[in-house]
Amino acid sequence: MPKLELNPNFTDPDAFYAALTALHRDRSEAESERINARLILLLANHIGEQAVLEEAISHAVGDGD
């Protein structure tokens, strides 16, 4: 069963951060929330494994620390 990758796994973390912040620049809070929701669903679909998604949710709320 796949497990959530918690170690750094970015090929270029600075480029990702720059793209993410640029995505939200000059957008309203509501637009940013919609974009984040779509991004989360796209990435969750890419992961696909329910157990991994539930582990990510647990870590996101602090239960998996």
XYZ file of N, CA and C in Angstrom:
195
model
N 0.850 -1.182 0.000
C 0.000 0.000 0.000
C 0.888 1.235 0.000
N 0.627 2.179 -0.902
C 1.405 3.425 -0.911
C 1.255 4.187 0.405
N 2.284 4.911 0.750
C 2.293 5.700 1.975
C 2.571 7.154 1.596
N 2.038 8.061 2.381
C 2.233 9.482 2.145
C 3.715 9.824 2.257
N 4.246 10.499 1.263
C 5.644 10.940 1.271
C 5.748 12.207 2.100
N 6.477 12.127 3.213
C 6.619 13.276 4.105
C 8.007 13.908 4.030
N 8.938 13.252 3.366
C 10.274 13.820 3.183
C 10.246 14.772 1.990
N 11.137 15.762 1.976
C 11.176 16.688 0.841
C 11.266 15.912 -0.478
N 10.391 16.263 -1.421
C 10.299 15.508 -2.665
C 10.120 16.432 -3.866
N 10.366 17.724 -3.695
C 10.230 18.695 -4.772
C 11.488 18.679 -5.637
N 11.313 18.774 -6.949
C 12.490 18.931 -7.807
C 13.009 20.359 -7.723
N 12.095 21.320 -7.525
C 12.483 22.728 -7.405
C 11.474 23.438 -6.502
N 11.652 23.325 -5.183
C 10.669 23.909 -4.261
C 10.508 25.412 -4.424
N 11.578 26.125 -4.736
C 11.471 27.576 -4.896
C 10.608 27.939 -6.102
N 10.742 27.184 -7.188
C 9.934 27.440 -8.371
C 8.459 27.156 -8.095
N 8.183 26.085 -7.342
C 6.792 25.778 -6.993
C 6.208 26.886 -6.134
N 6.965 27.332 -5.126
C 6.488 28.398 -4.250
C 6.226 29.671 -5.059
N 7.122 29.997 -5.968
C 6.951 31.188 -6.793
C 5.695 31.072 -7.661
N 5.482 29.907 -8.260
C 4.299 29.706 -9.100
C 3.021 29.790 -8.275
N 3.047 29.211 -7.078
C 1.868 29.220 -6.216
C 1.536 30.627 -5.737
N 2.542 31.369 -5.334
C 2.272 32.731 -4.876
C 1.840 33.625 -6.037
N 2.424 33.427 -7.213
C 2.006 34.202 -8.385
C 0.564 33.894 -8.752
N 0.168 32.642 -8.589
C -1.202 32.225 -8.885
C -2.217 33.011 -8.058
N -1.866 33.316 -6.819
C -2.798 33.978 -5.906
C -2.679 35.497 -5.893
N -1.614 36.002 -6.477
C -1.395 37.455 -6.483
C -2.545 38.164 -7.200
N -3.019 39.215 -6.635
C -4.078 40.054 -7.214
C -5.417 39.333 -7.361
N -5.628 38.280 -6.611
C -6.916 37.576 -6.636
C -7.651 37.863 -5.328
N -8.952 37.800 -5.388
C -9.740 37.969 -4.172
C -9.591 36.711 -3.314
N -9.985 36.842 -2.060
C -9.934 35.684 -1.164
C -10.810 34.547 -1.703
N -11.985 34.892 -2.209
C -12.896 33.877 -2.755
C -12.281 33.179 -3.971
N -11.644 33.942 -4.864
C -10.987 33.335 -6.027
C -9.862 32.407 -5.596
N -9.066 32.839 -4.627
C -7.975 32.008 -4.128
C -8.500 30.719 -3.507
N -9.584 30.818 -2.767
C -10.170 29.616 -2.158
C -10.659 28.645 -3.225
N -11.288 29.160 -4.289
C -11.747 28.294 -5.386
C -10.566 27.632 -6.084
N -9.516 28.394 -6.319
C -8.319 27.845 -6.959
C -7.711 26.761 -6.072
N -7.590 27.037 -4.776
C -7.035 26.033 -3.862
C -7.876 24.769 -3.847
N -9.185 24.916 -3.845
C -10.062 23.743 -3.845
C -9.859 22.921 -5.112
N -9.786 23.584 -6.253
C -9.562 22.859 -7.514
C -8.195 22.184 -7.521
N -7.182 22.887 -7.024
C -5.836 22.322 -6.971
C -5.796 21.093 -6.067
N -6.440 21.178 -4.921
C -6.503 20.033 -3.999
C -7.164 18.839 -4.678
N -8.279 19.075 -5.371
C -8.975 17.968 -6.038
C -8.139 17.379 -7.173
N -7.442 18.218 -7.924
C -6.571 17.711 -8.988
C -5.443 16.846 -8.420
N -4.816 17.324 -7.354
C -3.725 16.565 -6.749
C -4.233 15.293 -6.072
N -5.400 15.368 -5.435
C -5.991 14.171 -4.823
C -6.313 13.134 -5.891
N -6.815 13.581 -7.022
C -7.087 12.654 -8.119
C -5.794 12.018 -8.606
N -4.728 12.795 -8.664
C -3.438 12.280 -9.097
C -2.932 11.204 -8.125
N -3.089 11.446 -6.830
C -2.674 10.470 -5.814
C -3.538 9.224 -5.913
N -4.842 9.421 -5.877
C -5.787 8.341 -6.124
C -6.031 7.353 -5.004
N -5.074 7.108 -4.144
C -5.203 6.100 -3.086
C -5.900 6.694 -1.863
N -7.055 6.142 -1.509
C -7.838 6.670 -0.393
C -7.046 6.690 0.913
N -6.280 5.641 1.172
C -5.506 5.587 2.421
C -4.476 6.711 2.485
N -3.839 7.006 1.370
C -2.845 8.082 1.333
C -3.532 9.431 1.537
N -4.690 9.606 0.901
C -5.431 10.851 1.064
C -5.874 11.045 2.507
N -6.340 9.987 3.147
C -6.757 10.089 4.549
C -5.565 10.380 5.448
N -4.403 9.809 5.136
C -3.200 10.107 5.913
C -2.821 11.580 5.748
N -2.941 12.106 4.533
C -2.640 13.518 4.285
C -3.592 14.416 5.069
N -4.869 14.061 5.078
C -5.855 14.830 5.843
C -5.486 14.835 7.323
N -5.110 13.682 7.833
C -4.736 13.569 9.244
C -3.537 14.460 9.554
N -2.546 14.465 8.687
C -1.364 15.320 8.903
C -1.733 16.794 8.788
N -2.624 17.115 7.877
C -3.002 18.515 7.669
C -3.675 19.127 8.882
N -4.438 18.331 9.624
C -5.098 18.866 10.816
C -4.265 18.677 12.076
N -3.095 18.059 11.928
C -2.187 17.897 13.051
C -2.320 16.597 13.803
N -3.209 15.709 13.357
C -3.389 14.424 14.041
C -2.286 13.428 13.705
N -1.589 13.649 12.602
C -0.571 12.691 12.163
C 0.841 13.079 12.534
N 0.994 14.167 13.311
C 2.338 14.630 13.673
C 2.955 13.762 14.737
